[in-house]
Amino acid sequence: MSWTAINKTARNLLAALLLALCLAGPAQALGPFSHFTLAQDLWSHLGPVLSPSPAERERLFQVFLAGSIALDTGYYPGAEVNLASSVHLIKPWQVCRALLALAATPAERAFALGWLSHALLDRRGHQELVNPLAGGAFSQQGYAHKQAEWGLDCWLLARPQGDWLWRARPDYGPGLGLWARALAQVYGARVPRTLLVQAMEAELKEVRRLPYVFWLSGRLQRPGGWAGNALGWLLGRTARPAYVAWLQWRGRDLDARAVLTARWPRPEDAAKLAQVLRQARQDTLALLTLPPSAWPSGNLDADPACQDLACPDARAAAAWLKSLPPAP
């Protein structure tokens, strides 16, 4: 085989590898690794309250992680997008309160607290960091919004202290019943458990894949991962830009393009993320002591255009909820 043929074959193999890796579809909220990072920070405060047993706390932490990303399940391929849009844009704080009120076991309480931490990080993170970086809320600047959020997640994954994020394995099973009951109470609709399972499995599949998509497409370098870093460097300068250009030419696959063009944060952006995470921790702990009248209001996207069902995503979610069977 000639050198030209070998070179062409290598390029084709690299392109095929990148294509296989980059089919993940991102969320429309802060990424899962931002929420996991907040969850880890909160757990030293919340875990001992839920259980005195270290072994039990370890199990509950996996449920807490699941709650911290459950709001975004519908945003991933193979899931119902309106499931996520509804809890972000329609009565999001009522859902948080219902989860906390209906939680009947330590595991359900862990799931509810994880959910609350997600809502508070979305609210503050969008207001103070992501929307300013993107030049607007998601309904106006969807692509830039996704690029900014995935860039922040890349930064968290690349830190030595973020190594555990690559191995996180949330356990959503103990929260399923609570999740369904809370949606029924707030929306008066019966969301099938099978739909919740399908959506959660779709999200977890991508959560397991996304760190490697970022790594092997050259969006981040992993400490000590010299072989993957080298492959990512090569793909990031060959197959990745070619594939992004092809996606752009097609005018489709906004999600895959955003993953592959994640915007690496500037030092001041990373510092702001660290500040937002600290403030979200304080928000979560403080809110648990406040009456409902003192809770936040508005949607989790911090998007005035989506208030009162004013944007297409909110209207579609409302229509979907109306189409479901009524709650018993």
Short mmCIF file of C-alpha atoms in Angstrom, two decimals:
data_model
loop_
_atom_site.label_atom_id
_atom_site.label_comp_id
_atom_site.label_asym_id
_atom_site.label_seq_id
_atom_site.Cartn_x
_atom_site.Cartn_y
_atom_site.Cartn_z
CA MET A 1 0.00 0.00 0.00
CA SER A 2 1.35 3.44 -0.94
CA TRP A 3 1.93 6.20 1.61
CA THR A 4 -0.90 8.18 0.01
CA ALA A 5 -3.31 5.27 0.49
CA ILE A 6 -2.17 4.77 4.09
CA ASN A 7 -2.62 8.46 4.81
CA LYS A 8 -6.09 8.45 3.27
CA THR A 9 -7.08 5.34 5.23
CA ALA A 10 -5.84 6.90 8.48
CA ARG A 11 -7.84 10.07 7.82
CA ASN A 12 -10.95 8.02 7.11
CA LEU A 13 -10.51 6.01 10.31
CA LEU A 14 -10.05 9.18 12.35
CA ALA A 15 -13.14 10.72 10.79
CA ALA A 16 -15.16 7.57 11.51
CA LEU A 17 -13.98 7.56 15.13
CA LEU A 18 -14.91 11.19 15.59
CA LEU A 19 -18.30 10.67 13.98
CA ALA A 20 -19.02 7.76 16.31
CA LEU A 21 -18.04 9.81 19.34
CA CYS A 22 -19.73 13.10 18.59
CA LEU A 23 -23.36 12.09 18.27
CA ALA A 24 -24.13 13.20 21.81
CA GLY A 25 -26.85 15.81 22.13
CA PRO A 26 -26.32 18.47 24.77
CA ALA A 27 -28.66 19.92 27.32
CA GLN A 28 -30.13 23.41 27.11
CA ALA A 29 -29.15 24.14 30.70
CA LEU A 30 -25.83 24.15 32.55
CA GLY A 31 -24.08 20.89 31.75
CA PRO A 32 -24.22 17.77 33.93
CA PHE A 33 -20.65 18.13 35.17
CA SER A 34 -21.36 21.60 36.54
CA HIS A 35 -24.29 20.12 38.45
CA PHE A 36 -22.19 17.17 39.68
CA THR A 37 -19.52 19.58 40.91
CA LEU A 38 -22.08 21.52 42.93
CA ALA A 39 -23.54 18.25 44.24
CA GLN A 40 -20.16 17.11 45.54
CA ASP A 41 -19.65 20.44 47.29
CA LEU A 42 -23.10 20.30 48.89
CA TRP A 43 -22.90 16.69 50.02
CA SER A 44 -20.63 17.35 53.00
CA HIS A 45 -23.42 19.54 54.38
CA LEU A 46 -26.46 17.48 53.36
CA GLY A 47 -25.20 13.89 53.59
CA PRO A 48 -24.85 13.72 57.39
CA VAL A 49 -28.37 15.10 57.77
CA LEU A 50 -29.79 12.28 55.65
CA SER A 51 -27.89 9.41 57.28
CA PRO A 52 -25.32 8.87 60.06
CA SER A 53 -23.90 5.85 58.23
CA PRO A 54 -20.96 6.47 55.84
CA ALA A 55 -21.94 3.45 53.74
CA GLU A 56 -25.54 4.65 53.47
CA ARG A 57 -24.38 8.16 52.62
CA GLU A 58 -22.32 6.77 49.75
CA ARG A 59 -25.43 5.09 48.33
CA LEU A 60 -27.54 8.20 48.86
CA PHE A 61 -24.92 10.35 47.12
CA GLN A 62 -25.53 8.43 43.88
CA VAL A 63 -29.26 9.21 44.21
CA PHE A 64 -28.42 12.85 44.96
CA LEU A 65 -26.37 12.97 41.75
CA ALA A 66 -29.31 11.58 39.79
CA GLY A 67 -31.61 14.25 41.19
CA SER A 68 -29.07 16.92 40.29
CA ILE A 69 -29.36 16.13 36.56
CA ALA A 70 -32.90 14.74 36.31
CA LEU A 71 -34.34 18.08 35.16
CA ASP A 72 -32.37 17.86 31.90
CA THR A 73 -33.35 14.33 30.89
CA GLY A 74 -35.61 15.37 28.03
CA TYR A 75 -32.89 17.35 26.30
CA TYR A 76 -30.96 14.26 25.16
CA PRO A 77 -31.44 12.09 22.04
CA GLY A 78 -34.17 9.51 22.43
CA ALA A 79 -36.06 11.38 25.15
CA GLU A 80 -39.14 13.63 25.26
CA VAL A 81 -37.87 17.21 25.10
CA ASN A 82 -41.05 18.60 26.65
CA LEU A 83 -40.31 16.68 29.84
CA ALA A 84 -37.30 18.93 30.36
CA SER A 85 -38.88 22.10 28.98
CA SER A 86 -41.84 21.82 31.33
CA VAL A 87 -39.80 21.64 34.55
CA HIS A 88 -37.53 24.48 33.41
CA LEU A 89 -40.17 26.86 32.09
CA ILE A 90 -43.51 26.01 33.76
CA LYS A 91 -43.88 26.17 37.56
CA PRO A 92 -40.31 25.02 38.24
CA TRP A 93 -40.29 26.11 41.89
CA GLN A 94 -43.61 24.40 42.60
CA VAL A 95 -42.03 21.17 41.35
CA CYS A 96 -39.08 21.67 43.73
CA ARG A 97 -41.39 22.21 46.69
CA ALA A 98 -43.56 19.23 45.75
CA LEU A 99 -40.53 16.94 45.60
CA LEU A 100 -39.35 18.04 49.03
CA ALA A 101 -42.83 17.77 50.54
CA LEU A 102 -43.62 14.35 49.05
CA ALA A 103 -40.24 12.72 49.77
CA ALA A 104 -40.94 9.83 52.15
CA THR A 105 -37.52 8.16 52.50
CA PRO A 106 -33.90 9.33 52.84
CA ALA A 107 -33.30 8.28 49.22
CA GLU A 108 -36.27 10.28 47.97
CA ARG A 109 -35.11 13.22 50.06
CA ALA A 110 -31.66 12.95 48.46
CA PHE A 111 -33.22 12.96 44.98
CA ALA A 112 -35.35 16.01 45.85
CA LEU A 113 -32.37 17.92 47.25
CA GLY A 114 -30.33 17.16 44.14
CA TRP A 115 -33.19 18.48 42.02
CA LEU A 116 -33.32 21.68 44.08
CA SER A 117 -29.58 22.24 43.71
CA HIS A 118 -29.95 21.95 39.92
CA ALA A 119 -32.74 24.52 39.83
CA LEU A 120 -30.78 27.02 41.89
CA LEU A 121 -27.58 26.58 39.88
CA ASP A 122 -29.49 26.98 36.61
CA ARG A 123 -31.11 30.18 37.86
CA ARG A 124 -27.94 31.82 39.12
CA GLY A 125 -25.68 30.39 36.44
CA HIS A 126 -27.86 31.63 33.61
CA GLN A 127 -28.38 35.07 35.12
CA GLU A 128 -24.78 35.77 36.04
CA LEU A 129 -22.64 33.72 33.67
CA VAL A 130 -24.06 31.80 30.72
CA ASN A 131 -26.55 34.34 29.38
CA PRO A 132 -23.95 37.16 29.48
CA LEU A 133 -21.35 34.90 27.81
CA ALA A 134 -23.80 33.88 25.08
CA GLY A 135 -25.13 37.39 24.52
CA GLY A 136 -28.67 36.41 25.50
CA ALA A 137 -30.87 33.66 26.92
CA PHE A 138 -31.30 30.31 25.21
CA SER A 139 -34.41 31.31 23.27
CA GLN A 140 -32.40 34.06 21.53
CA GLN A 141 -28.85 32.63 21.38
CA GLY A 142 -29.22 28.86 21.46
CA TYR A 143 -25.97 27.89 19.76
CA ALA A 144 -23.76 30.31 21.69
CA HIS A 145 -25.56 29.26 24.87
CA LYS A 146 -24.68 25.60 24.32
CA GLN A 147 -21.08 26.42 23.38
CA ALA A 148 -20.59 28.40 26.58
CA GLU A 149 -22.12 25.75 28.83
CA TRP A 150 -20.15 22.89 27.30
CA GLY A 151 -16.96 24.93 27.53
CA LEU A 152 -17.51 25.32 31.26
CA ASP A 153 -18.03 21.57 31.59
CA CYS A 154 -14.82 20.93 29.62
CA TRP A 155 -12.92 23.10 32.07
CA LEU A 156 -14.31 21.17 35.04
CA LEU A 157 -13.50 17.81 33.43
CA ALA A 158 -9.92 18.86 32.65
CA ARG A 159 -9.05 19.78 36.24
CA PRO A 160 -7.21 17.13 38.30
CA GLN A 161 -9.91 17.42 40.98
CA GLY A 162 -12.52 16.71 38.31
CA ASP A 163 -11.26 13.20 37.60
CA TRP A 164 -14.16 11.67 39.54
CA LEU A 165 -16.61 13.27 37.11
CA TRP A 166 -15.50 10.82 34.42
CA ARG A 167 -16.65 7.92 36.63
CA ALA A 168 -19.85 9.32 38.16
CA ARG A 169 -22.68 6.76 38.13
CA PRO A 170 -25.94 8.32 39.35
CA ASP A 171 -28.71 6.04 40.66
CA TYR A 172 -32.12 7.35 39.67
CA GLY A 173 -34.21 4.30 40.64
CA PRO A 174 -35.11 5.41 44.19
CA GLY A 175 -36.36 8.77 42.87
CA LEU A 176 -38.66 7.56 40.10
CA GLY A 177 -41.83 7.26 42.14
CA LEU A 178 -41.29 10.62 43.82
CA TRP A 179 -40.58 12.25 40.46
CA ALA A 180 -43.84 10.96 38.99
CA ARG A 181 -45.87 11.97 42.06
CA ALA A 182 -44.48 15.51 42.06
CA LEU A 183 -45.23 16.02 38.36
CA ALA A 184 -48.75 14.74 38.90
CA GLN A 185 -49.33 17.09 41.83
CA VAL A 186 -47.98 20.21 40.11
CA TYR A 187 -49.24 19.68 36.56
CA GLY A 188 -52.27 17.46 37.13
CA ALA A 189 -50.90 15.08 34.49
CA ARG A 190 -49.76 11.46 34.69
CA VAL A 191 -46.27 11.13 33.23
CA PRO A 192 -45.58 7.40 32.67
CA ARG A 193 -42.65 5.98 34.58
CA THR A 194 -41.49 4.33 31.38
CA LEU A 195 -41.04 7.78 29.86
CA LEU A 196 -38.99 8.92 32.88
CA VAL A 197 -36.80 5.82 32.66
CA GLN A 198 -36.29 6.25 28.92
CA ALA A 199 -35.32 9.89 29.37
CA MET A 200 -32.95 9.20 32.26
CA GLU A 201 -31.24 6.36 30.42
CA ALA A 202 -30.79 8.63 27.39
CA GLU A 203 -29.14 11.26 29.55
CA LEU A 204 -26.89 8.83 31.42
CA LYS A 205 -25.70 7.33 28.14
CA GLU A 206 -24.48 10.73 27.00
CA VAL A 207 -23.09 11.68 30.41
CA ARG A 208 -20.86 8.61 30.19
CA ARG A 209 -19.79 9.47 26.61
CA LEU A 210 -19.40 13.23 26.68
CA PRO A 211 -16.09 13.43 28.56
CA TYR A 212 -14.52 11.21 25.90
CA VAL A 213 -16.16 13.17 23.08
CA PHE A 214 -14.60 16.36 24.43
CA TRP A 215 -11.26 14.66 25.04
CA LEU A 216 -10.86 12.80 21.76
CA SER A 217 -12.06 15.75 19.70
CA GLY A 218 -9.39 17.97 21.25
CA ARG A 219 -11.67 20.20 23.31
CA LEU A 220 -9.80 19.32 26.51
CA GLN A 221 -6.67 17.57 27.70
CA ARG A 222 -6.78 15.05 30.52
CA PRO A 223 -3.99 15.11 33.13
CA GLY A 224 -1.80 12.06 32.56
CA GLY A 225 -3.73 10.92 29.49
CA TRP A 226 -0.95 11.41 26.98
CA ALA A 227 -2.28 8.97 24.34
CA GLY A 228 -5.80 10.42 24.38
CA ASN A 229 -4.39 13.94 24.48
CA ALA A 230 -2.30 13.20 21.39
CA LEU A 231 -5.23 11.66 19.53
CA GLY A 232 -7.43 14.58 20.54
CA TRP A 233 -4.80 17.02 19.30
CA LEU A 234 -4.73 15.22 15.94
CA LEU A 235 -8.50 14.90 15.59
CA GLY A 236 -8.98 18.46 16.77
CA ARG A 237 -6.92 19.72 13.84
CA THR A 238 -8.14 17.35 11.14
CA ALA A 239 -11.42 15.48 11.37
CA ARG A 240 -13.17 17.74 13.89
CA PRO A 241 -13.05 21.01 11.92
CA ALA A 242 -13.95 19.15 8.72
CA TYR A 243 -16.94 17.50 10.38
CA VAL A 244 -18.09 20.78 11.95
CA ALA A 245 -17.88 22.48 8.54
CA TRP A 246 -19.94 19.68 7.03
CA LEU A 247 -22.57 20.00 9.77
CA GLN A 248 -22.69 23.74 9.23
CA TRP A 249 -23.07 23.27 5.48
CA ARG A 250 -26.02 20.96 6.12
CA GLY A 251 -27.54 23.60 8.40
CA ARG A 252 -28.49 20.96 10.95
CA ASP A 253 -27.19 19.12 14.04
CA LEU A 254 -26.84 22.22 16.20
CA ASP A 255 -26.26 20.02 19.25
CA ALA A 256 -23.32 18.08 17.79
CA ARG A 257 -21.77 21.29 16.46
CA ALA A 258 -22.00 22.91 19.88
CA VAL A 259 -20.32 19.93 21.55
CA LEU A 260 -17.47 19.98 19.02
CA THR A 261 -17.02 23.75 19.23
CA ALA A 262 -17.39 24.09 23.00
CA ARG A 263 -16.07 27.51 24.02
CA TRP A 264 -13.19 27.12 26.46
CA PRO A 265 -13.70 29.65 29.27
CA ARG A 266 -11.36 32.56 29.77
CA PRO A 267 -9.70 32.77 33.22
CA GLU A 268 -12.27 35.32 34.33
CA ASP A 269 -15.10 33.05 33.14
CA ALA A 270 -13.69 30.10 35.08
CA ALA A 271 -13.36 32.29 38.17
CA LYS A 272 -16.96 33.40 37.74
CA LEU A 273 -18.09 29.76 37.47
CA ALA A 274 -16.32 28.95 40.73
CA GLN A 275 -18.06 31.92 42.34
CA VAL A 276 -21.46 30.89 40.96
CA LEU A 277 -20.97 27.35 42.29
CA ARG A 278 -20.16 28.69 45.76
CA GLN A 279 -23.17 30.97 45.71
CA ALA A 280 -25.45 28.16 44.49
CA ARG A 281 -24.29 26.06 47.45
CA GLN A 282 -25.21 28.90 49.80
CA ASP A 283 -28.53 29.39 47.99
CA THR A 284 -29.43 25.72 48.41
CA LEU A 285 -28.61 25.54 52.11
CA ALA A 286 -30.36 28.84 52.85
CA LEU A 287 -33.51 28.06 50.88
CA LEU A 288 -34.23 24.96 52.95
CA THR A 289 -34.89 27.22 55.95
CA LEU A 290 -37.15 29.72 54.15
CA PRO A 291 -40.95 29.74 53.74
CA PRO A 292 -42.44 29.30 50.23
CA SER A 293 -43.14 33.03 50.05
CA ALA A 294 -39.39 33.70 50.09
CA TRP A 295 -38.54 31.26 47.29
CA PRO A 296 -37.41 32.46 43.84
CA SER A 297 -39.81 32.92 40.96
CA GLY A 298 -39.50 32.82 37.20
CA ASN A 299 -38.13 30.15 34.87
CA LEU A 300 -34.81 28.37 35.26
CA ASP A 301 -33.44 29.74 31.98
CA ALA A 302 -33.61 33.28 33.42
CA ASP A 303 -35.32 34.14 30.16
CA PRO A 304 -37.95 36.92 30.23
CA ALA A 305 -39.07 35.86 26.74
CA CYS A 306 -40.35 32.57 28.18
CA GLN A 307 -42.40 34.00 31.03
CA ASP A 308 -46.13 33.19 30.94
CA LEU A 309 -45.72 30.67 28.09
CA ALA A 310 -44.50 33.45 25.80
CA CYS A 311 -41.83 31.45 23.94
CA PRO A 312 -42.32 28.45 21.61
CA ASP A 313 -40.58 25.97 23.94
CA ALA A 314 -42.86 26.88 26.84
CA ARG A 315 -45.99 26.69 24.70
CA ALA A 316 -44.96 23.29 23.32
CA ALA A 317 -44.35 22.00 26.84
CA ALA A 318 -47.75 23.26 28.00
CA ALA A 319 -49.46 21.56 25.06
CA TRP A 320 -47.62 18.32 25.82
CA LEU A 321 -48.68 18.38 29.46
CA LYS A 322 -52.27 18.98 28.39
CA SER A 323 -52.10 15.96 26.09
CA LEU A 324 -51.18 13.57 28.92
CA PRO A 325 -53.78 11.57 30.87
CA PRO A 326 -54.99 13.40 33.97
CA ALA A 327 -53.41 12.42 37.26
CA PRO A 328 -55.58 10.12 39.39
#
